[in-house]
Amino acid sequence: MSQWAAPGSTAIVAVRQDIEPGWHTYWRNPGDSGGPTTLDWTLPAGVTAGDIVWPLPQRQRLRSLMNYGYSGEVYLPVTVTVPADAAPGSSLPLKVKAQFFVCSAEMCVPDDLSLSLDLPIREGAAPLDQRHGAAIQRIVGTAPRPAGVTARITLQDGVAMLSATGAPLAGRDPGPSYFFPFEPGVIDHAALQSGRYGPQGLTLALTPGADFAGAQQPIRGVLATALGAFEVVAEAGAPLPGAGGSGDLAPAPEGGANAATETGSGAGFVQAALFALLGGLILNLMPCVFPVLAMKAAALAGAAHDAPRARRDGLAFLAGVLAAFLLLAGVLLALRAAGQAAGWGFQLQSPAVIAGLALLMLAVGLNLSGVFHVGAGLQGVGSGPLARLGGAAAAFLTGVLAVVVAAPCTAPFMAVALGSALLMPWPMALTVFLMLGLGLALPYVLVSLTPGLLSRLPRPGPWMERLKGLLAFPMYGAAAWLVWVFARQSGAEALGLLLTAAVLAAFGLWLAGINQARRAEGGTAVVSAVAAALALISAFALVGVGARMPPETRERAAGNSALPSRPWSAAAVQAALSEGRPVLVNFTADWCVTCKINEAGALTSARTAEAFRAANAVYLVGDWTRRDDAITAELQRHGRSGVPLYLLYAPGEAEPRILPQLLTEGVVIEALEGATP
């Protein structure tokens, strides 16, 4: 999946099948005929290969038979453990004998292939393989896995009733659903699976097969629904409460790479769009957006008693927000299509972007302080360049600025919405991002379009100039915070260059203000214009040099936290679980404001530290401040596209519990108590 592997890491390789039309291969349970693909590995000493990560199969009917398998192109991923003593610069020869059954409606052909791959070994996180990495990553991210679904199987009048409940199924119509057993012969594969759903889950009626053990033995398999596909273990027992009574399940269609889930993609899209709208609304309350929110409010007050202008500015602000989100989403989707591991806030992993934003926040603050003018007054009312374009241009750019400063924050509902969007076709994904932008702009737009609300705002006056000066200080604060993030990313020497660049930028903008004043008086100011240009060019040159400097090696500290932390890795999680210890994983970044709020509160208190000691829990930190493809892949595996993400692993549990994005001390302590053996 990645271009290389690091010593001591776990790599993912895959066997790719490009199947001719009219032919198919088979899943782990082939159904009524055929046989599964098997892999026989020959590996260097110390290297081990895991089981195949099976994608959800298609149902392939052949007269009275029902098979489970694949057609077209399919990847069968396998994890490969690289020994810690593997030498960087070397390569590991991986050899595998793959045995397939390739079948059509008329015949089956067994096929044996001997495949090999030289896996390069290098230090550091590897980017995705440009040709196949994104496709393999998608398979790994969407493959069925345990997800907290409880299942029971019982025999009633010759029918095996499979009931399943759990958080992934609760409160919604699961849509077309189907159960794929791991073992052949347990059920009649060709028989219709009908069912019903309830407030907590669903019930499927299965026809027992020749090897059905009278519901006395657990039945393992995959439950595929429109809400997702989950590995379940159906223990013998009475039907679970809440698994019926709300309505009948639609029959699952046959064929398709993921028929049940694809059929329900409309419902999943609508849910993601609604979550994005709610997330955008809540984003207005996050600290990242506060400086621009204050500017919007002041600008709205300035146009409060000019309804046509207020409507124009409100719609222009909406257009700016939507245009910025559309551009951001387009770049993000293009990067992912090219095989890059990118998620929400990806641009903030670049020191050059952070440095540029710091200078931009400084420039906005100086503008509000009256050092220079880009249009006069709030939203460009007056005689400046933007004013000559019309106040709508300034409102549009304010909308763009709101999206830029919103990137470090993640609001509730956003993570689920954006994580789902990145797995959708691009038109749906872009629509979800636009809904997020609509939510962000909606309060301002509604007020600007409502005369009754506008009439309640105070009339413009000298107070607006005082407010303008006051609003400069949140911008200076934002600039200072971005400088701190840059220092964390790039180190002390690069910080010195950025601070010098900030001084030069401020000097250049001050000269620009003098030039504007001199020209307003009817004079010329060639010297100040040239000096301002040279200062600004020098500032951006220094930013470029600083951003390209190699980062200083540092261990992420716990800051003022009472919690000792270790760097996250999958191996560290498994090592702690093998000792019977709960594990809390904090995926964070220095530029993530939501992360820092949680770390300064819920994760730093003495009560939280005491709860960790009482539970003998391990605290691991995954630092996404700079690009890390391993962390990106882990975020996507849990349906997220950005930070924060908090995972609590309990010994004996196959999957972690995902904690809320906004933590409280009580949430963390309660979760630790629930994870203690």
XYZ file of C-alpha atoms in Angstrom:
677
model
C 0.000 0.000 0.000
C 2.892 2.377 0.856
C 6.017 2.996 -1.181
C 8.239 1.496 1.514
C 8.138 0.078 5.052
C 10.000 1.156 8.169
C 11.860 -1.264 10.473
C 9.509 -2.641 13.129
C 6.385 -1.522 11.276
C 3.428 -3.383 9.799
C 3.122 -2.995 6.035
C 0.112 -3.818 3.890
C 0.587 -5.597 0.570
C -2.151 -6.939 -1.677
C -2.799 -9.516 -4.369
C -4.651 -7.813 -7.216
C -7.112 -9.748 -9.362
C -8.152 -8.250 -12.715
C -11.003 -10.583 -13.665
C -12.305 -10.855 -17.229
C -16.004 -10.073 -17.837
C -18.207 -13.124 -17.281
C -15.767 -14.687 -14.803
C -15.447 -14.455 -11.032
C -13.325 -15.563 -8.074
C -14.484 -16.428 -4.552
C -14.736 -15.068 -1.010
C -13.517 -16.945 2.090
C -16.853 -18.842 2.027
C -17.409 -19.504 -1.686
C -21.077 -20.406 -1.219
C -22.519 -23.391 -3.074
C -19.574 -24.048 -5.406
C -15.997 -23.040 -6.105
C -13.271 -22.402 -3.558
C -11.613 -19.445 -1.807
C -8.354 -17.839 -2.846
C -5.452 -19.137 -0.743
C -2.004 -17.600 -0.262
C 1.083 -19.649 0.663
C 3.907 -17.297 1.658
C 7.685 -17.738 1.507
C 9.197 -14.986 3.653
C 12.606 -13.936 5.043
C 13.432 -14.743 8.645
C 11.527 -12.562 11.097
C 8.868 -11.529 8.588
C 5.290 -12.763 9.125
C 2.160 -12.393 6.993
C -1.371 -12.126 8.367
C -4.668 -13.379 6.992
C -6.366 -11.895 3.952
C -8.446 -8.790 4.704
C -11.511 -9.889 2.736
C -13.577 -7.179 1.026
C -17.354 -7.547 1.217
C -18.314 -10.059 -1.516
C -20.943 -9.975 -4.228
C -23.793 -12.479 -4.318
C -23.565 -14.407 -7.595
C -26.573 -16.582 -8.460
C -26.087 -19.489 -10.872
C -29.423 -21.222 -11.514
C -30.303 -22.821 -8.145
C -26.898 -22.054 -6.592
C -25.678 -18.961 -4.761
C -21.979 -18.139 -4.674
C -20.070 -15.405 -2.854
C -17.196 -13.808 -4.713
C -15.758 -11.024 -6.819
C -15.738 -9.798 -10.406
C -13.907 -7.001 -12.182
C -10.934 -5.703 -10.193
C -10.398 -6.749 -6.579
C -7.541 -6.326 -4.087
C -6.914 -8.877 -1.330
C -4.797 -7.017 1.284
C -2.511 -8.804 3.746
C -0.569 -7.325 6.675
C 3.166 -8.044 6.732
C 5.166 -7.528 9.941
C 8.647 -6.122 9.309
C 11.313 -7.035 11.907
C 12.825 -4.199 13.916
C 16.346 -5.156 12.789
C 15.530 -4.760 9.087
C 18.256 -2.556 7.607
C 17.157 0.755 6.033
C 18.216 0.822 2.401
C 17.680 -2.912 1.973
C 14.635 -4.735 0.643
C 12.697 -7.787 1.816
C 11.892 -10.400 -0.861
C 8.259 -11.485 -0.411
C 7.099 -14.532 -2.368
C 3.622 -16.054 -2.421
C 1.917 -18.892 -4.239
C -1.655 -17.801 -4.932
C -4.287 -20.428 -5.730
C -7.525 -19.225 -7.367
C -10.711 -20.747 -8.624
C -11.742 -18.658 -11.628
C -15.226 -19.575 -12.806
C -17.837 -18.632 -15.385
C -21.406 -19.873 -15.869
C -20.087 -22.857 -17.829
C -16.781 -23.882 -16.268
C -14.234 -23.423 -13.462
C -10.470 -23.203 -13.953
C -8.079 -23.629 -11.004
C -5.164 -21.253 -11.406
C -1.845 -21.177 -9.540
C 0.372 -18.111 -9.692
C 3.790 -17.504 -8.145
C 4.108 -13.825 -7.247
C 6.978 -11.839 -5.748
C 7.602 -8.352 -4.401
C 10.780 -6.684 -3.127
C 9.590 -4.482 -0.240
C 11.958 -1.487 0.229
C 12.984 -0.681 3.809
C 13.472 2.957 4.779
C 13.122 5.102 7.884
C 10.069 7.302 8.428
C 6.450 7.303 7.336
C 5.971 6.308 3.700
C 3.584 7.930 1.207
C 0.980 5.764 -0.496
C 1.933 3.821 -3.587
C 0.799 6.094 -6.423
C -0.664 3.308 -8.568
C -2.469 1.045 -6.114
C -2.171 2.673 -2.663
C -5.483 4.540 -2.627
C -7.461 1.489 -3.808
C -5.863 -0.783 -1.193
C -6.408 1.842 1.496
C -10.083 2.054 0.548
C -10.466 -1.739 0.807
C -8.749 -1.837 4.206
C -10.848 1.076 5.443
C -14.194 -0.357 4.349
C -13.626 -4.085 4.946
C -16.089 -5.624 7.430
C -14.812 -5.708 11.009
C -16.282 -6.005 14.523
C -18.141 -2.842 15.549
C -19.927 -3.515 18.820
C -22.863 -5.419 17.287
C -24.323 -8.168 19.509
C -26.025 -11.091 17.750
C -28.135 -14.110 18.780
C -29.347 -17.134 16.790
C -32.334 -19.306 17.657
C -34.365 -21.923 15.779
C -38.110 -21.202 15.528
C -40.351 -23.545 13.532
C -37.471 -24.651 11.346
C -36.273 -21.074 10.660
C -32.991 -19.736 12.064
C -33.769 -16.289 13.484
C -30.668 -14.084 13.606
C -31.147 -10.938 15.728
C -28.518 -8.204 15.991
C -28.415 -4.974 18.028
C -25.835 -2.315 18.755
C -24.947 1.340 18.276
C -24.251 1.081 14.506
C -27.801 -0.233 13.946
C -29.771 1.705 16.555
C -32.405 4.289 15.712
C -32.389 3.903 11.927
C -33.762 1.692 9.194
C -30.796 -0.564 8.281
C -32.110 -0.868 4.733
C -31.487 -3.984 2.607
C -29.545 -6.435 4.777
C -27.889 -9.808 4.263
C -25.887 -12.254 6.391
C -22.753 -13.871 4.872
C -21.649 -16.828 7.068
C -17.949 -17.597 7.291
C -18.524 -21.357 7.061
C -20.254 -23.052 4.099
C -23.300 -25.219 4.722
C -24.466 -23.398 7.857
C -27.362 -21.763 5.996
C -29.005 -22.261 2.621
C -27.091 -19.659 0.630
C -29.637 -19.520 -2.197
C -32.686 -19.028 0.062
C -34.279 -15.622 0.508
C -33.301 -13.730 3.667
C -36.244 -11.676 4.904
C -36.402 -9.636 8.074
C -37.593 -6.689 10.086
C -35.974 -3.899 12.051
C -36.570 -2.195 15.387
C -35.267 0.688 17.480
C -32.090 -1.195 18.471
C -31.315 -3.395 15.467
C -32.721 -6.016 13.102
C -33.785 -9.643 12.774
C -33.154 -11.854 9.709
C -34.952 -15.117 8.943
C -32.400 -17.634 7.604
C -32.988 -21.101 6.147
C -30.765 -23.638 7.962
C -28.248 -25.535 5.840
C -27.020 -29.134 6.048
C -24.343 -28.225 8.623
C -26.578 -26.106 10.847
C -25.986 -27.327 14.411
C -29.469 -26.617 15.771
C -28.412 -23.161 16.952
C -26.277 -24.740 19.633
C -22.988 -23.393 18.276
C -22.044 -19.787 17.560
C -22.319 -18.745 13.920
C -19.731 -16.282 12.649
C -20.060 -14.100 9.602
C -20.627 -10.652 8.117
C -23.870 -8.698 8.505
C -24.102 -6.337 5.502
C -26.573 -3.443 5.758
C -27.098 -0.052 4.192
C -25.454 1.385 7.332
C -22.261 -0.649 6.897
C -20.933 -4.195 7.057
C -19.956 -5.704 10.427
C -18.364 -8.944 11.579
C -20.650 -10.631 14.113
C -20.650 -13.750 16.273
C -24.216 -15.002 16.732
C -24.375 -16.908 20.015
C -27.214 -19.342 20.716
C -29.957 -17.568 22.631
C -33.339 -15.871 22.611
C -33.970 -12.999 20.185
C -32.567 -9.692 21.380
C -35.041 -7.000 22.486
C -35.494 -4.037 20.171
C -34.529 -6.008 17.036
C -37.997 -5.878 15.450
C -41.362 -4.204 15.436
C -40.630 -1.033 13.464
C -40.989 -2.338 9.920
C -39.930 -4.862 7.305
C -36.464 -4.853 5.757
C -36.212 -4.320 2.018
C -34.804 -7.379 0.211
C -31.073 -7.198 -0.498
C -30.296 -7.052 -4.240
C -27.926 -9.560 -5.794
C -24.643 -8.619 -7.453
C -22.591 -5.429 -7.081
C -19.362 -4.999 -5.251
C -21.208 -3.978 -2.131
C -24.849 -4.284 -3.083
C -26.478 -3.631 0.278
C -24.295 -0.654 1.064
C -24.506 0.809 -2.427
C -28.300 0.622 -2.350
C -28.286 2.578 0.876
C -25.790 5.162 -0.323
C -28.654 7.651 -0.768
C -29.575 7.403 2.904
C -25.910 7.587 3.898
C -25.427 10.659 1.706
C -28.446 12.438 3.198
C -27.219 11.671 6.712
C -23.701 12.916 5.929
C -25.116 16.113 4.381
C -27.303 16.804 7.429
C -24.404 16.123 9.797
C -22.254 18.517 7.752
C -24.919 21.230 8.014
C -25.118 20.778 11.802
C -21.326 20.694 12.075
C -21.067 23.944 10.127
C -23.590 25.639 12.405
C -21.684 24.516 15.516
C -18.395 25.592 13.908
C -19.540 29.199 14.412
C -19.136 28.653 18.158
C -15.579 27.274 17.949
C -12.646 29.525 18.967
C -10.978 29.347 15.526
C -13.828 31.251 13.930
C -14.329 33.847 16.689
C -12.140 36.634 15.205
C -13.872 36.490 11.824
C -17.255 36.002 13.511
C -16.703 39.267 15.374
C -15.776 41.013 12.125
C -18.921 39.671 10.476
C -21.095 40.906 13.345
C -19.562 44.369 13.244
C -19.897 44.582 9.464
C -23.521 43.509 9.734
C -24.155 46.264 12.257
C -22.659 48.746 9.806
C -25.229 47.735 7.178
C -28.089 47.118 9.613
C -30.190 50.045 8.403
C -29.440 49.555 4.709
C -31.410 46.394 3.917
C -30.356 46.026 0.230
C -26.698 46.361 1.169
C -27.102 43.896 4.046
C -28.690 41.324 1.716
C -25.965 41.819 -0.859
C -23.197 41.413 1.720
C -24.872 38.367 3.275
C -25.143 36.566 -0.064
C -21.601 37.588 -1.041
C -20.303 36.221 2.263
C -22.153 32.943 1.578
C -20.621 32.799 -1.914
C -17.137 33.288 -0.460
C -17.612 30.529 2.094
C -18.977 28.076 -0.485
C -16.264 28.903 -3.017
C -13.530 28.338 -0.421
C -15.024 25.030 0.723
C -15.415 23.927 -2.896
C -11.761 24.705 -3.615
C -10.581 23.021 -0.409
C -12.683 19.921 -1.096
C -11.507 19.750 -4.704
C -7.838 19.844 -3.692
C -8.414 17.279 -0.942
C -10.246 14.855 -3.252
C -7.632 15.327 -5.986
C -4.821 14.518 -3.561
C -6.606 11.383 -2.370
C -7.318 10.303 -5.958
C -3.582 10.670 -6.642
C -2.836 8.281 -3.777
C -1.938 10.858 -1.126
C -3.056 10.380 2.473
C -4.874 13.630 3.253
C -7.701 14.643 5.560
C -9.446 17.683 7.046
C -6.835 20.300 7.938
C -4.250 18.693 5.622
C -2.995 22.132 4.514
C -2.051 22.997 8.098
C 0.488 20.165 8.141
C 2.645 22.332 5.847
C 4.936 24.796 7.672
C 4.765 27.083 4.613
C 0.962 27.308 4.916
C 1.166 27.946 8.675
C 3.752 30.705 8.154
C 1.683 32.281 5.376
C -1.439 32.231 7.546
C 0.486 33.826 10.432
C 1.507 36.723 8.190
C -2.045 36.962 6.836
C -3.506 37.228 10.369
C -0.878 39.869 11.182
C -1.828 41.808 8.043
C -5.552 41.669 8.886
C -4.802 42.920 12.393
C -2.702 45.803 11.094
C -5.469 46.675 8.646
C -8.022 46.798 11.473
C -5.605 48.929 13.522
C -5.505 51.485 10.715
C -1.853 50.928 9.709
C -2.929 50.503 6.086
C -6.231 50.107 4.270
C -7.710 47.499 1.964
C -10.902 49.483 1.578
C -11.855 51.805 4.406
C -13.802 50.662 7.403
C -15.332 47.292 7.990
C -16.207 45.321 4.851
C -14.548 47.941 2.677
C -16.886 50.939 3.016
C -15.094 53.997 1.646
C -12.552 54.701 -1.021
C -10.102 51.803 -0.891
C -9.562 49.280 -3.678
C -12.198 46.870 -2.432
C -14.638 49.707 -1.976
C -14.260 50.590 -5.618
C -15.114 46.975 -6.437
C -18.140 47.220 -4.150
C -18.714 46.032 -0.595
C -19.724 42.634 -1.951
C -16.089 41.906 -2.858
C -14.956 42.520 0.721
C -17.814 40.382 2.053
C -16.825 37.589 -0.360
C -13.198 37.704 0.837
C -14.363 37.710 4.453
C -16.201 34.468 3.688
C -13.012 32.982 2.262
C -11.103 34.130 5.360
C -13.696 32.475 7.620
C -13.024 29.105 5.965
C -9.258 29.587 6.216
C -9.355 30.203 9.955
C -11.978 27.484 10.539
C -9.653 24.710 9.348
C -7.932 24.139 12.734
C -11.279 23.364 14.398
C -13.463 20.283 14.195
C -17.018 20.615 15.477
C -19.316 17.772 16.576
C -20.925 15.944 13.614
C -18.153 17.181 11.284
C -15.890 14.145 11.724
C -18.580 11.623 10.784
C -19.783 13.751 7.867
C -16.356 14.380 6.345
C -15.139 10.833 7.012
C -18.158 9.521 5.089
C -17.804 12.120 2.327
C -14.270 11.032 1.493
C -15.549 7.524 0.685
C -18.351 8.784 -1.591
C -18.296 9.551 -5.316
C -16.923 13.036 -5.891
C -20.274 14.783 -6.654
C -21.683 13.577 -3.317
C -18.448 14.442 -1.497
C -18.448 17.992 -2.856
C -22.100 18.384 -1.852
C -21.286 17.368 1.740
C -18.507 19.971 1.883
C -20.869 22.617 0.498
C -23.409 21.731 3.200
C -20.681 22.302 5.781
C -20.073 25.737 4.271
C -23.787 26.486 4.251
C -23.973 25.688 7.963
C -21.022 27.990 8.689
C -22.544 30.922 6.767
C -26.206 30.325 7.613
C -26.559 32.445 10.820
C -25.034 35.509 9.159
C -27.086 35.048 5.988
C -30.356 34.607 7.895
C -29.799 37.797 9.882
C -28.839 39.740 6.743
C -32.049 38.607 5.026
C -34.351 39.380 7.985
C -35.339 43.083 8.233
C -36.866 42.629 11.680
C -33.566 41.442 13.115
C -31.542 44.077 11.274
C -33.685 46.888 12.723
C -32.710 45.847 16.254
C -28.986 46.455 15.618
C -27.470 49.843 16.608
C -26.885 52.511 13.961
C -23.357 53.107 12.624
C -21.263 55.686 14.428
C -17.858 56.338 16.044
C -18.304 53.152 18.085
C -17.612 51.155 14.931
C -14.089 52.564 14.560
C -13.375 51.703 18.201
C -14.757 48.202 17.636
C -12.610 47.897 14.531
C -9.489 48.590 16.610
C -10.614 46.145 19.278
C -11.131 43.367 16.728
C -7.505 43.679 15.649
C -6.354 41.984 18.837
C -7.982 38.574 18.210
C -6.164 38.641 14.867
C -2.850 39.374 16.582
C -3.615 36.516 18.949
C -4.316 34.193 16.028
C -1.024 35.242 14.426
C 0.869 34.550 17.661
C -0.734 31.117 17.975
C 0.197 30.237 14.376
C 3.786 31.320 15.067
C 3.820 28.897 18.017
C 2.509 26.097 15.778
C 5.220 26.894 13.210
C 7.854 26.701 15.944
C 6.547 23.289 16.999
C 6.676 22.112 13.390
C 10.023 23.531 12.318
C 12.161 24.416 15.328
C 13.945 27.440 16.774
C 16.026 28.497 13.744
C 13.012 28.507 11.436
C 11.091 30.435 14.116
C 13.746 33.145 14.049
C 13.315 33.512 10.294
C 9.522 33.752 10.628
C 9.753 36.412 13.348
C 12.121 38.421 11.142
C 9.678 37.995 8.257
C 6.846 39.260 10.476
C 8.818 42.402 11.344
C 9.602 43.016 7.666
C 5.946 42.414 6.693
C 4.720 44.859 9.359
C 7.303 47.435 8.198
C 6.259 46.966 4.569
C 2.571 47.363 5.396
C 3.306 50.483 7.473
C 5.108 51.936 4.467
C 2.133 50.972 2.320
C -0.103 52.927 4.697
C 2.166 55.986 4.379
C 2.035 55.613 0.621
C -1.784 55.492 0.707
C -1.966 58.594 2.887
C 0.469 60.509 0.681
C -1.464 59.626 -2.472
C -4.751 60.627 -0.798
C -3.211 64.090 -0.297
C -2.438 64.286 -4.007
C 1.297 63.668 -3.702
C 3.610 60.881 -4.859
C 5.443 58.375 -2.691
C 7.711 56.348 -4.948
C 10.344 55.662 -2.303
C 7.843 54.315 0.236
C 6.177 52.154 -2.439
C 9.503 50.596 -3.520
C 10.630 50.112 0.092
C 7.292 48.510 0.995
C 7.539 46.115 -1.946
C 11.126 45.140 -1.055
C 10.193 44.568 2.593
C 7.224 42.354 1.691
C 9.242 40.380 -0.872
C 11.991 39.840 1.712
C 9.418 38.691 4.251
C 8.007 36.033 1.947
C 11.507 34.938 0.921
C 12.408 34.349 4.571
C 9.174 32.396 5.061
C 10.112 30.184 2.121
C 13.576 29.521 3.553
C 12.227 28.776 7.032
C 9.478 26.473 5.773
C 11.999 24.357 3.874
C 14.273 23.861 6.865
C 14.246 20.269 8.179
C 12.202 19.898 11.361
C 13.993 19.509 14.644
C 13.629 16.073 16.158
C 11.434 16.252 19.229
C 9.427 13.991 21.417
C 5.894 15.210 21.876
C 5.627 16.220 25.505
C 2.555 16.001 27.594
C 2.880 19.729 28.239
C 1.500 20.619 31.641
C -0.467 17.384 31.655
C -0.215 15.130 34.644
C -0.428 12.196 32.223
C 2.820 10.615 31.031
C 2.449 9.798 27.341
C 4.139 7.638 24.729
C 4.096 7.959 20.935
C 1.266 6.040 19.269
C 1.852 2.981 17.132
C -0.246 -0.090 16.481
C 2.459 -2.182 18.141
C 2.333 -0.010 21.283
C -1.440 -0.525 21.506
C -1.135 -4.292 21.182
C 1.737 -4.449 23.686
C -0.319 -2.660 26.335
C -3.423 -4.768 25.669
C -1.377 -7.960 25.941
C -0.490 -6.843 29.484
C -4.193 -6.447 30.273
C -4.007 -2.632 30.394
C -6.583 -0.240 28.890
C -5.232 2.189 26.292
C -6.379 5.748 25.511
C -5.094 7.005 22.156
C -5.163 10.750 21.494
C -4.778 11.661 17.802
C -3.977 15.364 17.925
C -2.097 18.221 16.259
C -0.619 21.454 17.535
C -2.694 23.452 15.024
C -5.956 21.790 16.172
C -7.655 24.213 18.570
C -10.269 21.650 19.648
C -7.431 19.268 20.528
C -5.630 21.847 22.647
C -8.822 22.743 24.542
C -9.384 19.079 25.413
C -5.744 18.607 26.409
C -5.762 21.726 28.583
C -8.912 20.587 30.404
C -10.151 17.012 30.451
C -6.729 15.424 29.819
C -4.672 17.472 32.298
C -6.685 17.362 35.512
C -5.545 15.613 38.660
C -8.758 13.528 38.722
C -8.072 12.256 35.216
C -4.503 11.352 36.180
C -5.803 9.496 39.247
C -8.302 7.604 37.058
C -5.443 6.551 34.756
C -3.436 5.276 37.715
C -6.435 3.417 39.153
C -7.146 1.753 35.795
C -3.420 1.100 35.120
C -4.110 2.626 31.705
C -1.624 3.642 29.012
C -1.838 7.046 27.295
C -0.595 7.148 23.686
C -0.371 10.290 21.531
C -0.497 10.266 17.740
C 0.948 13.621 16.595
C -0.519 14.743 13.226
C 1.013 18.242 13.356
C 3.076 17.326 10.328
C 2.060 14.787 7.714
C 2.015 11.188 8.948
C 0.469 8.629 6.598
C 0.212 5.966 9.288
C -1.955 8.262 11.426
C -3.996 9.294 8.375
C -4.706 5.635 7.606
C -5.744 4.985 11.211
C -8.086 7.993 11.189
C -9.701 6.729 7.998
C -10.025 3.222 9.428
C -12.298 4.700 12.077
C -14.287 6.805 9.603
C -12.544 10.098 10.343
C -10.791 12.576 8.076
C -9.088 14.737 10.713
C -8.272 15.271 14.364
C -9.180 15.089 17.164
C -9.923 11.384 17.520
C -9.926 9.628 20.886
C -9.890 5.809 20.996
C -10.235 3.806 24.198
C -9.105 0.185 23.923
C -10.243 -2.271 26.587
C -8.510 -5.647 27.094
C -10.509 -8.425 25.471
C -12.449 -6.096 23.158
C -11.817 -6.395 19.420
C -12.549 -2.751 18.593
C -11.951 0.478 20.525
C -14.609 2.816 21.822
C -14.638 6.219 20.098
C -14.958 9.037 22.637
C -16.668 12.381 21.863
C -14.646 15.075 20.117
C -15.352 17.538 22.935
C -14.114 15.842 26.091
C -14.978 16.483 29.699
C -13.236 15.148 32.756
C -16.285 13.023 33.567
C -16.392 11.447 30.078
C -12.750 10.343 30.321
C -13.047 9.009 33.862
C -16.270 7.121 33.111
C -14.731 5.584 29.979
C -11.648 4.434 31.901
C -13.783 2.880 34.620
C -15.779 0.998 31.971
C -12.589 -0.304 30.321
C -11.034 -1.632 33.520
C -11.048 -5.468 33.609
